[in-house]
């Protein structure tokens, strides 16, 4: 796997972000991670604006993992934004949320999420679930991404 | 007055009727005797020619006084007397000796007798006719007086109009309503008495009664007299009669009643509005409360995840630097966090079971049960002996809720066994009046009798401590079954196992 491209993580909870990173490493990702505390920063990164204008340093991501409930621009708005921007709409999007509400799940998929994984209480379960998802994604054929949105 | 005048006539008739036979015969004899005497006395003037002249009045008088039989008696007596009694002395020479009765005399006797009978019969006939007429007149008068007094004493006002709208009859009550003496009203056109009745509904209704020759009835408010009346008018040939009943009191009550009903319905509407508002407010509160509890449960889990995961990270990263006591403490933190998470998870599930929108659809129980059994490792054949007696049938239910229900029941059946015992579970169903009752039977530890009444309550655990669990599983089952309009129950004996059943509408 190409380990140059970063994985974008939108997660406002620092602890959850730490847990997620550790789990991703255990699943086998050696890629750099970019953690955004809300959707606005993620969008900025994707657009390559401001401090992220240097695409050499801040490469275009291969995967976006987002929480749903975040300040300012939340997960739903981020998904919506991704859906509207054709090139970004091709990036695989994984929702990682604690919400079991049917309405949340439905809306996330409607807005183009490729998978919806619950934040489990146990770390091992999180690792197992992520492994399942990424093994599946690895198997799938994916379009080539251009570094533009 | 007319009745008093009639009285003597009436008495006379009855007297005639009452005269005794003897009396009448005596009078008849007297009359005939007087006639004979008169004839005797007057013979010198009339001679023999006056043979019958005195007897005709006698017969007539007797018949008039004593009726038919007396008339006939007088006729007979007259015939005998005329030829047997003597005449005055001056004529004795001729008349003393009985004369031979000639044919002319026979004829004269016969004609007198015929005339006498005729007179008697005619008198009797005229008598009877007169009496019948008297009686009839009397009857009519009585009737008239009866009706008059009936009308006069009626509590309803009665007015009779002729075709020119003139008042031809008005009773005392009607006069009282009009507040005028009767004689001032009689003969006047009704509009003179009550000008305001013209061009009113009253006029229209009475006109209808007259034109179509039908009785009409209507309520009418007479403003001039401040009076509500019920008018019943009916045609009487060229006249029109109408009764007026004062219904002011009734109308007042009706008005009061209508007023009261209006107030009542206003009150009811207000009450309904209040109830609707409060219901809406209550529903909003309940929804708010559910959102709140959901958010709380949801947000409580985040720090737990951190606790659990970070304990594990310490264990993994620094486990070798901790002694056994330190590791034990860390393990306890992890266990507590896990348990707390399980609790919150079940509360969330319970809350979701309570409020989730339900879609009821036909479901195949066999398929559902088998997929649950195959999905969970603890229910696998290797771990437990689960016997499903197909076919279980089809029910109307919500898939998520029914899955949750059956999964909870199966997990309980497998979980609550004596340590080391291999769980044995039987699942079967029975049709019941269009419903299907699904049974889940285990041979586990059973439920103590004293705990059986509260096992469906949330956070109630029949076997506190000995078995893992949150005490919400059966509460979720109960809520789910109720939401699918089903029923549930169980039979259990401590040490021998439990049988839980769920009954749902068949599909």
XYZ file of C-alpha atoms in Angstrom, chain A residues 13-16 18-19 22-23 26 69 97-102 104 118-124, chain B residues 294 298 301-306 308-310 312-313 316-317 334 337-338 341 345 348-349 352 355:
48
model
C -12.359 14.425 20.792
C -8.621 14.245 21.329
C -8.812 10.916 23.166
C -10.917 9.333 20.463
C -5.577 9.019 19.793
C -7.439 5.727 20.073
C -3.410 3.616 17.446
C -6.090 1.331 16.014
C -2.521 -1.769 14.396
C -20.905 15.480 15.981
C -19.605 7.655 15.293
C -21.075 6.699 18.635
C -24.566 7.445 17.352
C -26.777 4.414 16.838
C -29.685 6.556 15.708
C -31.294 5.273 12.560
C -28.004 9.526 11.633
C -19.852 2.505 15.577
C -17.273 3.627 18.105
C -17.096 0.493 20.228
C -16.305 0.572 23.918
C -13.468 -1.859 23.525
C -10.346 -1.035 21.673
C -9.930 -4.568 20.332
C -30.210 9.744 24.511
C -24.398 8.932 24.177
C -19.857 6.622 26.450
C -17.039 8.836 25.122
C -15.083 9.082 28.377
C -15.699 5.366 28.957
C -14.107 4.571 25.641
C -11.095 6.596 26.709
C -11.193 1.434 28.616
C -8.846 2.000 25.721
C -6.229 3.945 27.651
C -5.473 -1.194 27.679
C -2.754 1.028 26.204
C 0.229 -2.974 26.542
C 2.870 -0.248 26.689
C -11.194 -1.753 32.411
C -15.634 0.765 32.202
C -16.874 -2.158 30.117
C -20.640 0.791 28.691
C -25.698 0.523 25.599
C -29.886 3.302 24.684
C -31.434 0.187 23.203
C -34.717 3.302 21.117
C -39.537 5.546 20.562
